[in-house]
Amino acid sequence: MISNDELKKQAENLKSNLNTLISSEKEKLEILLECLKNLNTIIQEEDNFDNPTELIDLLSNIKSNLDNSRTNISNFENTLQNLDTSLLKSNKEDTISEIDQSNTETNIESDTVPIPSETFETDIVNSSDEPVVVEPENNQIAKMFEQNSATPRDNGLNCELKAEISDNNTLLISEIQNKVVLPYNIEDLKKELEEHPEYTNLQDLIDTEYIISLDNYKNSALSRFREAYNLMRKKEHASITDSLDLALELAFNSLLNPAIITACKNLDELDIYIDYLNSNELDKFNIFEIKYEILPKK
């Protein structure tokens, strides 16, 4: 029969091997992520690919290997945690056994020592005082703020242009016009115009940022990868790793039109759409409308 000491020695050796395996898988993970970053740079910068199938296959292989490495790391770490728990339990049992044996051999009896009761007095701090509100002697400062906030910025927009452009709550995906028109609202456009002086007016901003050639979505898988990465990185300000993870996850979701990823303002909107897509309840999606214009089949 194997002694406890021998079992503990074997457990420590196993822990050492597991730590080595975890380190190896983490190194592999870093290499795969670096490859994915380089691949992402190519996908972001190129519009047309000579061999898109090769890129998609490479993305698929990287995804498969990343998933395997992460699964292995999780399994190894769980095994390591179980070993530590078992060793800790074994050490406690040995300690208790040694104490019991020592008490039996020395026949020590322990007397219960009564704890004297004492009365402690505590000072009670009265915390019920109401906070003192200091009223200003006059409201001139408040009036100044009201006047400033009531004066809208013109942004160089004339009244005629403001009247012509209205909110657009429809994502148009048109094969007939070969373009995608993203949804937008005027208030958001005004803020963007303030931040981007290179645009002369709202229409200029819409034409440049909200009307996209359908050719940009020619390869659906690579487009999903690109748009998912940009949503996470640019709109959610997520880390590169988290952005790549979502991009890799959505690249192979063939039911998801990449233009819908572009149209979503944030990850919450995209999550809601995907939930309804997976449950076949797209009629419940009401964040924006989606309109398709399909070329007639020849």
PDB file of C-alpha atoms in Angstrom:
ATOM      1  CA  MET A   1       0.000   0.000   0.000  1.00  0.00           C
ATOM      2  CA  ILE A   2       1.299   3.446  -0.988  1.00  0.00           C
ATOM      3  CA  SER A   3       1.991   5.719   1.967  1.00  0.00           C
ATOM      4  CA  ASN A   4       0.590   9.231   2.323  1.00  0.00           C
ATOM      5  CA  ASP A   5       4.042  10.705   1.827  1.00  0.00           C
ATOM      6  CA  GLU A   6       4.451   8.846  -1.448  1.00  0.00           C
ATOM      7  CA  LEU A   7       1.007   9.996  -2.633  1.00  0.00           C
ATOM      8  CA  LYS A   8       1.875  13.611  -1.821  1.00  0.00           C
ATOM      9  CA  LYS A   9       5.144  13.290  -3.724  1.00  0.00           C
ATOM     10  CA  GLN A  10       3.311  11.951  -6.789  1.00  0.00           C
ATOM     11  CA  ALA A  11       0.759  14.769  -6.525  1.00  0.00           C
ATOM     12  CA  GLU A  12       3.526  17.394  -6.435  1.00  0.00           C
ATOM     13  CA  ASN A  13       5.115  15.853  -9.539  1.00  0.00           C
ATOM     14  CA  LEU A  14       1.751  15.933 -11.292  1.00  0.00           C
ATOM     15  CA  LYS A  15       1.314  19.599 -10.333  1.00  0.00           C
ATOM     16  CA  SER A  16       4.704  20.395 -11.810  1.00  0.00           C
ATOM     17  CA  ASN A  17       3.796  18.651 -15.073  1.00  0.00           C
ATOM     18  CA  LEU A  18       0.456  20.469 -15.245  1.00  0.00           C
ATOM     19  CA  ASN A  19       2.123  23.849 -14.751  1.00  0.00           C
ATOM     20  CA  THR A  20       4.528  23.019 -17.575  1.00  0.00           C
ATOM     21  CA  LEU A  21       1.614  22.105 -19.862  1.00  0.00           C
ATOM     22  CA  ILE A  22      -0.252  25.312 -18.952  1.00  0.00           C
ATOM     23  CA  SER A  23       2.806  27.420 -19.757  1.00  0.00           C
ATOM     24  CA  SER A  24       3.217  25.638 -23.081  1.00  0.00           C
ATOM     25  CA  GLU A  25      -0.436  26.218 -24.042  1.00  0.00           C
ATOM     26  CA  LYS A  26      -0.222  29.897 -23.064  1.00  0.00           C
ATOM     27  CA  GLU A  27       2.836  30.343 -25.272  1.00  0.00           C
ATOM     28  CA  LYS A  28       0.932  28.717 -28.133  1.00  0.00           C
ATOM     29  CA  LEU A  29      -1.981  31.063 -27.420  1.00  0.00           C
ATOM     30  CA  GLU A  30       0.258  34.123 -27.697  1.00  0.00           C
ATOM     31  CA  ILE A  31       1.681  32.935 -31.030  1.00  0.00           C
ATOM     32  CA  LEU A  32      -1.815  32.313 -32.435  1.00  0.00           C
ATOM     33  CA  LEU A  33      -3.032  35.740 -31.311  1.00  0.00           C
ATOM     34  CA  GLU A  34      -0.006  37.394 -32.920  1.00  0.00           C
ATOM     35  CA  CYS A  35      -0.780  35.594 -36.186  1.00  0.00           C
ATOM     36  CA  LEU A  36      -4.395  36.726 -35.909  1.00  0.00           C
ATOM     37  CA  LYS A  37      -3.320  40.354 -35.361  1.00  0.00           C
ATOM     38  CA  ASN A  38      -1.196  40.247 -38.524  1.00  0.00           C
ATOM     39  CA  LEU A  39      -4.048  38.684 -40.464  1.00  0.00           C
ATOM     40  CA  ASN A  40      -6.433  41.334 -39.162  1.00  0.00           C
ATOM     41  CA  THR A  41      -4.120  44.080 -40.463  1.00  0.00           C
ATOM     42  CA  ILE A  42      -4.342  42.573 -43.946  1.00  0.00           C
ATOM     43  CA  ILE A  43      -8.150  42.243 -43.771  1.00  0.00           C
ATOM     44  CA  GLN A  44      -8.565  45.840 -42.569  1.00  0.00           C
ATOM     45  CA  GLU A  45      -6.309  47.362 -45.224  1.00  0.00           C
ATOM     46  CA  GLU A  46      -7.302  45.362 -48.313  1.00  0.00           C
ATOM     47  CA  ASP A  47     -10.603  45.692 -50.172  1.00  0.00           C
ATOM     48  CA  ASN A  48     -10.086  42.987 -52.769  1.00  0.00           C
ATOM     49  CA  PHE A  49      -8.348  39.674 -52.126  1.00  0.00           C
ATOM     50  CA  ASP A  50      -6.866  37.445 -54.805  1.00  0.00           C
ATOM     51  CA  ASN A  51      -7.440  34.313 -52.723  1.00  0.00           C
ATOM     52  CA  PRO A  52     -10.100  35.039 -50.080  1.00  0.00           C
ATOM     53  CA  THR A  53     -10.700  31.314 -49.572  1.00  0.00           C
ATOM     54  CA  GLU A  54      -7.140  30.878 -48.299  1.00  0.00           C
ATOM     55  CA  LEU A  55      -7.637  33.699 -45.770  1.00  0.00           C
ATOM     56  CA  ILE A  56     -10.922  32.201 -44.577  1.00  0.00           C
ATOM     57  CA  ASP A  57      -9.314  28.758 -44.184  1.00  0.00           C
ATOM     58  CA  LEU A  58      -6.471  30.352 -42.215  1.00  0.00           C
ATOM     59  CA  LEU A  59      -8.976  32.130 -39.951  1.00  0.00           C
ATOM     60  CA  SER A  60     -10.793  28.833 -39.433  1.00  0.00           C
ATOM     61  CA  ASN A  61      -7.580  27.030 -38.477  1.00  0.00           C
ATOM     62  CA  ILE A  62      -6.561  29.783 -36.059  1.00  0.00           C
ATOM     63  CA  LYS A  63     -10.004  29.719 -34.454  1.00  0.00           C
ATOM     64  CA  SER A  64      -9.868  25.937 -34.035  1.00  0.00           C
ATOM     65  CA  ASN A  65      -6.414  26.048 -32.446  1.00  0.00           C
ATOM     66  CA  LEU A  66      -7.334  28.963 -30.169  1.00  0.00           C
ATOM     67  CA  ASP A  67     -10.411  27.104 -28.958  1.00  0.00           C
ATOM     68  CA  ASN A  68      -8.363  23.957 -28.284  1.00  0.00           C
ATOM     69  CA  SER A  69      -5.641  25.828 -26.386  1.00  0.00           C
ATOM     70  CA  ARG A  70      -8.147  27.681 -24.221  1.00  0.00           C
ATOM     71  CA  THR A  71      -9.998  24.443 -23.472  1.00  0.00           C
ATOM     72  CA  ASN A  72      -6.738  22.705 -22.545  1.00  0.00           C
ATOM     73  CA  ILE A  73      -5.680  25.562 -20.269  1.00  0.00           C
ATOM     74  CA  SER A  74      -9.060  25.526 -18.537  1.00  0.00           C
ATOM     75  CA  ASN A  75      -8.950  21.738 -18.029  1.00  0.00           C
ATOM     76  CA  PHE A  76      -5.353  21.785 -16.739  1.00  0.00           C
ATOM     77  CA  GLU A  77      -6.107  24.642 -14.322  1.00  0.00           C
ATOM     78  CA  ASN A  78      -9.209  22.843 -12.992  1.00  0.00           C
ATOM     79  CA  THR A  79      -7.173  19.669 -12.425  1.00  0.00           C
ATOM     80  CA  LEU A  80      -4.488  21.714 -10.674  1.00  0.00           C
ATOM     81  CA  GLN A  81      -7.082  23.334  -8.416  1.00  0.00           C
ATOM     82  CA  ASN A  82      -8.562  19.922  -7.530  1.00  0.00           C
ATOM     83  CA  LEU A  83      -5.091  18.630  -6.669  1.00  0.00           C
ATOM     84  CA  ASP A  84      -4.416  21.595  -4.391  1.00  0.00           C
ATOM     85  CA  THR A  85      -7.759  21.047  -2.657  1.00  0.00           C
ATOM     86  CA  SER A  86      -7.021  17.352  -2.151  1.00  0.00           C
ATOM     87  CA  LEU A  87      -3.534  18.051  -0.784  1.00  0.00           C
ATOM     88  CA  LEU A  88      -4.876  20.700   1.594  1.00  0.00           C
ATOM     89  CA  LYS A  89      -7.555  18.321   2.839  1.00  0.00           C
ATOM     90  CA  SER A  90      -4.994  15.539   3.289  1.00  0.00           C
ATOM     91  CA  ASN A  91      -2.667  17.830   5.282  1.00  0.00           C
ATOM     92  CA  LYS A  92      -5.526  18.912   7.561  1.00  0.00           C
ATOM     93  CA  GLU A  93      -6.528  15.310   8.213  1.00  0.00           C
ATOM     94  CA  ASP A  94      -2.910  14.389   9.064  1.00  0.00           C
ATOM     95  CA  THR A  95      -2.640  17.316  11.449  1.00  0.00           C
ATOM     96  CA  ILE A  96      -5.895  16.434  13.227  1.00  0.00           C
ATOM     97  CA  SER A  97      -4.785  12.805  13.490  1.00  0.00           C
ATOM     98  CA  GLU A  98      -1.462  13.837  15.043  1.00  0.00           C
ATOM     99  CA  ILE A  99      -3.200  16.106  17.572  1.00  0.00           C
ATOM    100  CA  ASP A 100      -5.672  13.368  18.544  1.00  0.00           C
ATOM    101  CA  GLN A 101      -2.841  10.891  18.982  1.00  0.00           C
ATOM    102  CA  SER A 102      -0.858  13.334  21.110  1.00  0.00           C
ATOM    103  CA  ASN A 103      -3.872  14.038  23.367  1.00  0.00           C
ATOM    104  CA  THR A 104      -4.489  10.331  23.814  1.00  0.00           C
ATOM    105  CA  GLU A 105      -0.886   9.562  24.736  1.00  0.00           C
ATOM    106  CA  THR A 106      -0.517  12.385  27.278  1.00  0.00           C
ATOM    107  CA  ASN A 107      -4.086  12.079  28.599  1.00  0.00           C
ATOM    108  CA  ILE A 108      -4.488  15.836  28.807  1.00  0.00           C
ATOM    109  CA  GLU A 109      -7.768  17.142  30.079  1.00  0.00           C
ATOM    110  CA  SER A 110      -8.824  20.641  29.288  1.00  0.00           C
ATOM    111  CA  ASP A 111     -10.870  22.666  31.749  1.00  0.00           C
ATOM    112  CA  THR A 112     -13.318  25.210  30.550  1.00  0.00           C
ATOM    113  CA  VAL A 113     -12.422  28.643  31.821  1.00  0.00           C
ATOM    114  CA  PRO A 114     -15.449  30.860  32.288  1.00  0.00           C
ATOM    115  CA  ILE A 115     -15.249  34.209  30.532  1.00  0.00           C
ATOM    116  CA  PRO A 116     -16.095  37.040  32.913  1.00  0.00           C
ATOM    117  CA  SER A 117     -18.917  39.209  31.756  1.00  0.00           C
ATOM    118  CA  GLU A 118     -18.085  42.862  31.420  1.00  0.00           C
ATOM    119  CA  THR A 119     -20.225  45.818  30.619  1.00  0.00           C
ATOM    120  CA  PHE A 120     -18.960  48.062  27.871  1.00  0.00           C
ATOM    121  CA  GLU A 121     -20.233  51.543  27.348  1.00  0.00           C
ATOM    122  CA  THR A 122     -20.104  53.082  23.911  1.00  0.00           C
ATOM    123  CA  ASP A 123     -20.590  56.657  22.955  1.00  0.00           C
ATOM    124  CA  ILE A 124     -23.455  57.065  20.550  1.00  0.00           C
ATOM    125  CA  VAL A 125     -22.750  59.575  17.826  1.00  0.00           C
ATOM    126  CA  ASN A 126     -25.798  61.453  16.707  1.00  0.00           C
ATOM    127  CA  SER A 127     -25.700  61.225  12.902  1.00  0.00           C
ATOM    128  CA  SER A 128     -29.213  62.468  12.323  1.00  0.00           C
ATOM    129  CA  ASP A 129     -28.219  66.106  11.769  1.00  0.00           C
ATOM    130  CA  GLU A 130     -29.593  67.448   8.503  1.00  0.00           C
ATOM    131  CA  PRO A 131     -26.980  68.699   5.978  1.00  0.00           C
ATOM    132  CA  VAL A 132     -26.817  72.453   5.752  1.00  0.00           C
ATOM    133  CA  VAL A 133     -27.788  73.834   2.369  1.00  0.00           C
ATOM    134  CA  VAL A 134     -26.189  77.165   1.578  1.00  0.00           C
ATOM    135  CA  GLU A 135     -28.299  79.225  -0.742  1.00  0.00           C
ATOM    136  CA  PRO A 136     -26.466  81.686  -3.016  1.00  0.00           C
ATOM    137  CA  GLU A 137     -27.106  85.324  -2.406  1.00  0.00           C
ATOM    138  CA  ASN A 138     -28.154  85.802  -5.996  1.00  0.00           C
ATOM    139  CA  ASN A 139     -28.739  83.643  -9.036  1.00  0.00           C
ATOM    140  CA  GLN A 140     -26.623  85.552 -11.544  1.00  0.00           C
ATOM    141  CA  ILE A 141     -24.344  82.537 -12.185  1.00  0.00           C
ATOM    142  CA  ALA A 142     -27.349  80.288 -12.752  1.00  0.00           C
ATOM    143  CA  LYS A 143     -28.761  82.795 -15.234  1.00  0.00           C
ATOM    144  CA  MET A 144     -25.451  82.864 -17.099  1.00  0.00           C
ATOM    145  CA  PHE A 145     -25.527  79.069 -17.466  1.00  0.00           C
ATOM    146  CA  GLU A 146     -29.129  79.198 -18.659  1.00  0.00           C
ATOM    147  CA  GLN A 147     -28.279  81.814 -21.272  1.00  0.00           C
ATOM    148  CA  ASN A 148     -25.267  79.832 -22.511  1.00  0.00           C
ATOM    149  CA  SER A 149     -27.170  76.569 -22.747  1.00  0.00           C
ATOM    150  CA  ALA A 150     -30.059  78.254 -24.516  1.00  0.00           C
ATOM    151  CA  THR A 151     -27.811  79.500 -27.312  1.00  0.00           C
ATOM    152  CA  PRO A 152     -27.478  76.722 -29.916  1.00  0.00           C
ATOM    153  CA  ARG A 153     -24.381  76.336 -32.038  1.00  0.00           C
ATOM    154  CA  ASP A 154     -25.019  76.975 -35.691  1.00  0.00           C
ATOM    155  CA  ASN A 155     -22.329  74.543 -36.998  1.00  0.00           C
ATOM    156  CA  GLY A 156     -22.511  76.417 -40.274  1.00  0.00           C
ATOM    157  CA  LEU A 157     -25.804  74.733 -41.167  1.00  0.00           C
ATOM    158  CA  ASN A 158     -28.544  76.767 -42.839  1.00  0.00           C
ATOM    159  CA  CYS A 159     -32.217  76.334 -42.029  1.00  0.00           C
ATOM    160  CA  GLU A 160     -32.976  74.923 -45.446  1.00  0.00           C
ATOM    161  CA  LEU A 161     -30.498  72.041 -44.965  1.00  0.00           C
ATOM    162  CA  LYS A 162     -31.867  71.278 -41.478  1.00  0.00           C
ATOM    163  CA  ALA A 163     -35.380  71.049 -42.863  1.00  0.00           C
ATOM    164  CA  GLU A 164     -34.387  68.721 -45.693  1.00  0.00           C
ATOM    165  CA  ILE A 165     -32.516  66.109 -43.643  1.00  0.00           C
ATOM    166  CA  SER A 166     -34.413  64.007 -41.114  1.00  0.00           C
ATOM    167  CA  ASP A 167     -33.762  60.916 -39.021  1.00  0.00           C
ATOM    168  CA  ASN A 168     -33.295  57.677 -40.928  1.00  0.00           C
ATOM    169  CA  ASN A 169     -34.210  54.536 -38.987  1.00  0.00           C
ATOM    170  CA  THR A 170     -33.763  52.127 -41.889  1.00  0.00           C
ATOM    171  CA  LEU A 171     -30.771  50.073 -42.919  1.00  0.00           C
ATOM    172  CA  LEU A 172     -30.962  49.775 -46.697  1.00  0.00           C
ATOM    173  CA  ILE A 173     -29.029  46.925 -48.336  1.00  0.00           C
ATOM    174  CA  SER A 174     -29.510  47.448 -52.063  1.00  0.00           C
ATOM    175  CA  GLU A 175     -28.168  45.251 -54.825  1.00  0.00           C
ATOM    176  CA  ILE A 176     -30.044  47.430 -57.312  1.00  0.00           C
ATOM    177  CA  GLN A 177     -28.227  50.622 -56.232  1.00  0.00           C
ATOM    178  CA  ASN A 178     -25.085  48.706 -55.212  1.00  0.00           C
ATOM    179  CA  LYS A 179     -24.950  50.494 -51.867  1.00  0.00           C
ATOM    180  CA  VAL A 180     -25.696  50.262 -48.171  1.00  0.00           C
ATOM    181  CA  VAL A 181     -27.345  53.187 -46.386  1.00  0.00           C
ATOM    182  CA  LEU A 182     -26.888  53.064 -42.613  1.00  0.00           C
ATOM    183  CA  PRO A 183     -29.475  54.368 -40.145  1.00  0.00           C
ATOM    184  CA  TYR A 184     -28.748  57.696 -38.422  1.00  0.00           C
ATOM    185  CA  ASN A 185     -30.370  60.447 -36.393  1.00  0.00           C
ATOM    186  CA  ILE A 186     -29.794  64.157 -36.713  1.00  0.00           C
ATOM    187  CA  GLU A 187     -28.619  64.742 -33.144  1.00  0.00           C
ATOM    188  CA  ASP A 188     -25.820  62.200 -33.519  1.00  0.00           C
ATOM    189  CA  LEU A 189     -24.854  63.683 -36.878  1.00  0.00           C
ATOM    190  CA  LYS A 190     -24.543  67.158 -35.355  1.00  0.00           C
ATOM    191  CA  LYS A 191     -22.172  65.839 -32.695  1.00  0.00           C
ATOM    192  CA  GLU A 192     -20.079  64.073 -35.334  1.00  0.00           C
ATOM    193  CA  LEU A 193     -19.965  67.247 -37.411  1.00  0.00           C
ATOM    194  CA  GLU A 194     -18.555  69.170 -34.448  1.00  0.00           C
ATOM    195  CA  GLU A 195     -15.854  66.533 -33.963  1.00  0.00           C
ATOM    196  CA  HIS A 196     -14.961  66.296 -37.682  1.00  0.00           C
ATOM    197  CA  PRO A 197     -14.466  69.735 -39.235  1.00  0.00           C
ATOM    198  CA  GLU A 198     -13.399  68.115 -42.519  1.00  0.00           C
ATOM    199  CA  TYR A 199     -17.091  67.692 -43.361  1.00  0.00           C
ATOM    200  CA  THR A 200     -18.779  70.872 -44.584  1.00  0.00           C
ATOM    201  CA  ASN A 201     -22.358  69.950 -43.663  1.00  0.00           C
ATOM    202  CA  LEU A 202     -24.635  67.085 -42.624  1.00  0.00           C
ATOM    203  CA  GLN A 203     -25.164  65.830 -46.167  1.00  0.00           C
ATOM    204  CA  ASP A 204     -21.416  65.646 -46.719  1.00  0.00           C
ATOM    205  CA  LEU A 205     -21.103  63.588 -43.534  1.00  0.00           C
ATOM    206  CA  ILE A 206     -23.950  61.254 -44.550  1.00  0.00           C
ATOM    207  CA  ASP A 207     -22.566  60.718 -48.056  1.00  0.00           C
ATOM    208  CA  THR A 208     -19.131  59.850 -46.697  1.00  0.00           C
ATOM    209  CA  GLU A 209     -19.842  57.859 -43.529  1.00  0.00           C
ATOM    210  CA  TYR A 210     -23.373  56.481 -43.896  1.00  0.00           C
ATOM    211  CA  ILE A 211     -23.535  55.481 -47.549  1.00  0.00           C
ATOM    212  CA  ILE A 212     -21.222  52.551 -48.326  1.00  0.00           C
ATOM    213  CA  SER A 213     -20.602  50.678 -51.547  1.00  0.00           C
ATOM    214  CA  LEU A 214     -21.967  47.150 -51.485  1.00  0.00           C
ATOM    215  CA  ASP A 215     -18.616  46.050 -52.924  1.00  0.00           C
ATOM    216  CA  ASN A 216     -17.160  46.532 -49.425  1.00  0.00           C
ATOM    217  CA  TYR A 217     -19.153  43.477 -48.337  1.00  0.00           C
ATOM    218  CA  LYS A 218     -18.254  41.307 -51.321  1.00  0.00           C
ATOM    219  CA  ASN A 219     -16.824  38.509 -49.196  1.00  0.00           C
ATOM    220  CA  SER A 220     -19.260  37.958 -46.336  1.00  0.00           C
ATOM    221  CA  ALA A 221     -16.969  36.041 -43.951  1.00  0.00           C
ATOM    222  CA  LEU A 222     -14.083  38.516 -44.175  1.00  0.00           C
ATOM    223  CA  SER A 223     -16.534  41.443 -43.983  1.00  0.00           C
ATOM    224  CA  ARG A 224     -18.114  40.037 -40.833  1.00  0.00           C
ATOM    225  CA  PHE A 225     -14.646  39.672 -39.327  1.00  0.00           C
ATOM    226  CA  ARG A 226     -13.700  43.256 -40.242  1.00  0.00           C
ATOM    227  CA  GLU A 227     -16.965  44.873 -39.112  1.00  0.00           C
ATOM    228  CA  ALA A 228     -17.124  42.933 -35.826  1.00  0.00           C
ATOM    229  CA  TYR A 229     -13.556  43.924 -34.997  1.00  0.00           C
ATOM    230  CA  ASN A 230     -14.264  47.588 -35.774  1.00  0.00           C
ATOM    231  CA  LEU A 231     -17.460  47.590 -33.709  1.00  0.00           C
ATOM    232  CA  MET A 232     -15.595  46.288 -30.662  1.00  0.00           C
ATOM    233  CA  ARG A 233     -12.417  48.302 -31.118  1.00  0.00           C
ATOM    234  CA  LYS A 234     -13.808  51.644 -32.322  1.00  0.00           C
ATOM    235  CA  LYS A 235     -17.313  51.800 -30.850  1.00  0.00           C
ATOM    236  CA  GLU A 236     -16.872  49.771 -27.665  1.00  0.00           C
ATOM    237  CA  HIS A 237     -13.181  50.711 -27.142  1.00  0.00           C
ATOM    238  CA  ALA A 238     -12.488  47.071 -26.265  1.00  0.00           C
ATOM    239  CA  SER A 239      -9.040  45.468 -26.112  1.00  0.00           C
ATOM    240  CA  ILE A 240      -7.454  44.059 -29.262  1.00  0.00           C
ATOM    241  CA  THR A 241      -7.826  40.505 -27.934  1.00  0.00           C
ATOM    242  CA  ASP A 242     -11.543  40.910 -27.131  1.00  0.00           C
ATOM    243  CA  SER A 243     -12.112  42.564 -30.516  1.00  0.00           C
ATOM    244  CA  LEU A 244     -10.372  39.709 -32.330  1.00  0.00           C
ATOM    245  CA  ASP A 245     -12.349  37.126 -30.346  1.00  0.00           C
ATOM    246  CA  LEU A 246     -15.694  38.578 -31.438  1.00  0.00           C
ATOM    247  CA  ALA A 247     -14.471  39.027 -35.015  1.00  0.00           C
ATOM    248  CA  LEU A 248     -13.402  35.394 -35.176  1.00  0.00           C
ATOM    249  CA  GLU A 249     -16.660  34.214 -33.609  1.00  0.00           C
ATOM    250  CA  LEU A 250     -18.912  36.112 -36.035  1.00  0.00           C
ATOM    251  CA  ALA A 251     -16.833  35.556 -39.183  1.00  0.00           C
ATOM    252  CA  PHE A 252     -18.371  32.097 -39.604  1.00  0.00           C
ATOM    253  CA  ASN A 253     -21.977  33.018 -38.770  1.00  0.00           C
ATOM    254  CA  SER A 254     -23.324  32.654 -42.306  1.00  0.00           C
ATOM    255  CA  LEU A 255     -26.820  33.865 -41.336  1.00  0.00           C
ATOM    256  CA  LEU A 256     -25.527  37.277 -40.280  1.00  0.00           C
ATOM    257  CA  ASN A 257     -25.300  39.982 -42.950  1.00  0.00           C
ATOM    258  CA  PRO A 258     -22.098  41.987 -42.308  1.00  0.00           C
ATOM    259  CA  ALA A 259     -23.852  45.301 -43.080  1.00  0.00           C
ATOM    260  CA  ILE A 260     -26.034  44.741 -40.003  1.00  0.00           C
ATOM    261  CA  ILE A 261     -22.898  44.677 -37.836  1.00  0.00           C
ATOM    262  CA  THR A 262     -21.905  48.043 -39.359  1.00  0.00           C
ATOM    263  CA  ALA A 263     -25.358  49.486 -38.643  1.00  0.00           C
ATOM    264  CA  CYS A 264     -25.307  48.588 -34.935  1.00  0.00           C
ATOM    265  CA  LYS A 265     -24.202  51.458 -32.699  1.00  0.00           C
ATOM    266  CA  ASN A 266     -22.872  49.170 -29.990  1.00  0.00           C
ATOM    267  CA  LEU A 267     -22.471  45.559 -28.896  1.00  0.00           C
ATOM    268  CA  ASP A 268     -25.825  45.519 -27.076  1.00  0.00           C
ATOM    269  CA  GLU A 269     -27.700  46.224 -30.310  1.00  0.00           C
ATOM    270  CA  LEU A 270     -25.772  43.480 -32.103  1.00  0.00           C
ATOM    271  CA  ASP A 271     -26.389  40.993 -29.284  1.00  0.00           C
ATOM    272  CA  ILE A 272     -30.126  41.700 -29.421  1.00  0.00           C
ATOM    273  CA  TYR A 273     -30.203  41.161 -33.180  1.00  0.00           C
ATOM    274  CA  ILE A 274     -28.230  37.891 -32.964  1.00  0.00           C
ATOM    275  CA  ASP A 275     -30.512  36.601 -30.182  1.00  0.00           C
ATOM    276  CA  TYR A 276     -33.567  37.187 -32.383  1.00  0.00           C
ATOM    277  CA  LEU A 277     -31.718  35.742 -35.370  1.00  0.00           C
ATOM    278  CA  ASN A 278     -30.907  32.544 -33.478  1.00  0.00           C
ATOM    279  CA  SER A 279     -34.471  32.181 -32.196  1.00  0.00           C
ATOM    280  CA  ASN A 280     -35.964  32.967 -35.636  1.00  0.00           C
ATOM    281  CA  GLU A 281     -37.840  35.986 -34.227  1.00  0.00           C
ATOM    282  CA  LEU A 282     -36.420  38.833 -36.308  1.00  0.00           C
ATOM    283  CA  ASP A 283     -39.854  40.459 -36.425  1.00  0.00           C
ATOM    284  CA  LYS A 284     -39.250  41.453 -32.774  1.00  0.00           C
ATOM    285  CA  PHE A 285     -36.094  43.394 -33.606  1.00  0.00           C
ATOM    286  CA  ASN A 286     -37.141  47.059 -33.556  1.00  0.00           C
ATOM    287  CA  ILE A 287     -33.932  49.064 -33.006  1.00  0.00           C
ATOM    288  CA  PHE A 288     -33.890  49.859 -36.725  1.00  0.00           C
ATOM    289  CA  GLU A 289     -35.670  48.549 -39.807  1.00  0.00           C
ATOM    290  CA  ILE A 290     -33.848  46.446 -42.394  1.00  0.00           C
ATOM    291  CA  LYS A 291     -34.777  46.766 -46.047  1.00  0.00           C
ATOM    292  CA  TYR A 292     -33.328  44.666 -48.860  1.00  0.00           C
ATOM    293  CA  GLU A 293     -33.408  45.532 -52.559  1.00  0.00           C
ATOM    294  CA  ILE A 294     -32.548  42.358 -54.476  1.00  0.00           C
ATOM    295  CA  LEU A 295     -31.665  42.157 -58.133  1.00  0.00           C
ATOM    296  CA  PRO A 296     -34.103  40.024 -60.132  1.00  0.00           C
ATOM    297  CA  LYS A 297     -32.820  36.555 -60.914  1.00  0.00           C
ATOM    298  CA  LYS A 298     -31.913  35.997 -64.562  1.00  0.00           C
TER     299      LYS A 298
END
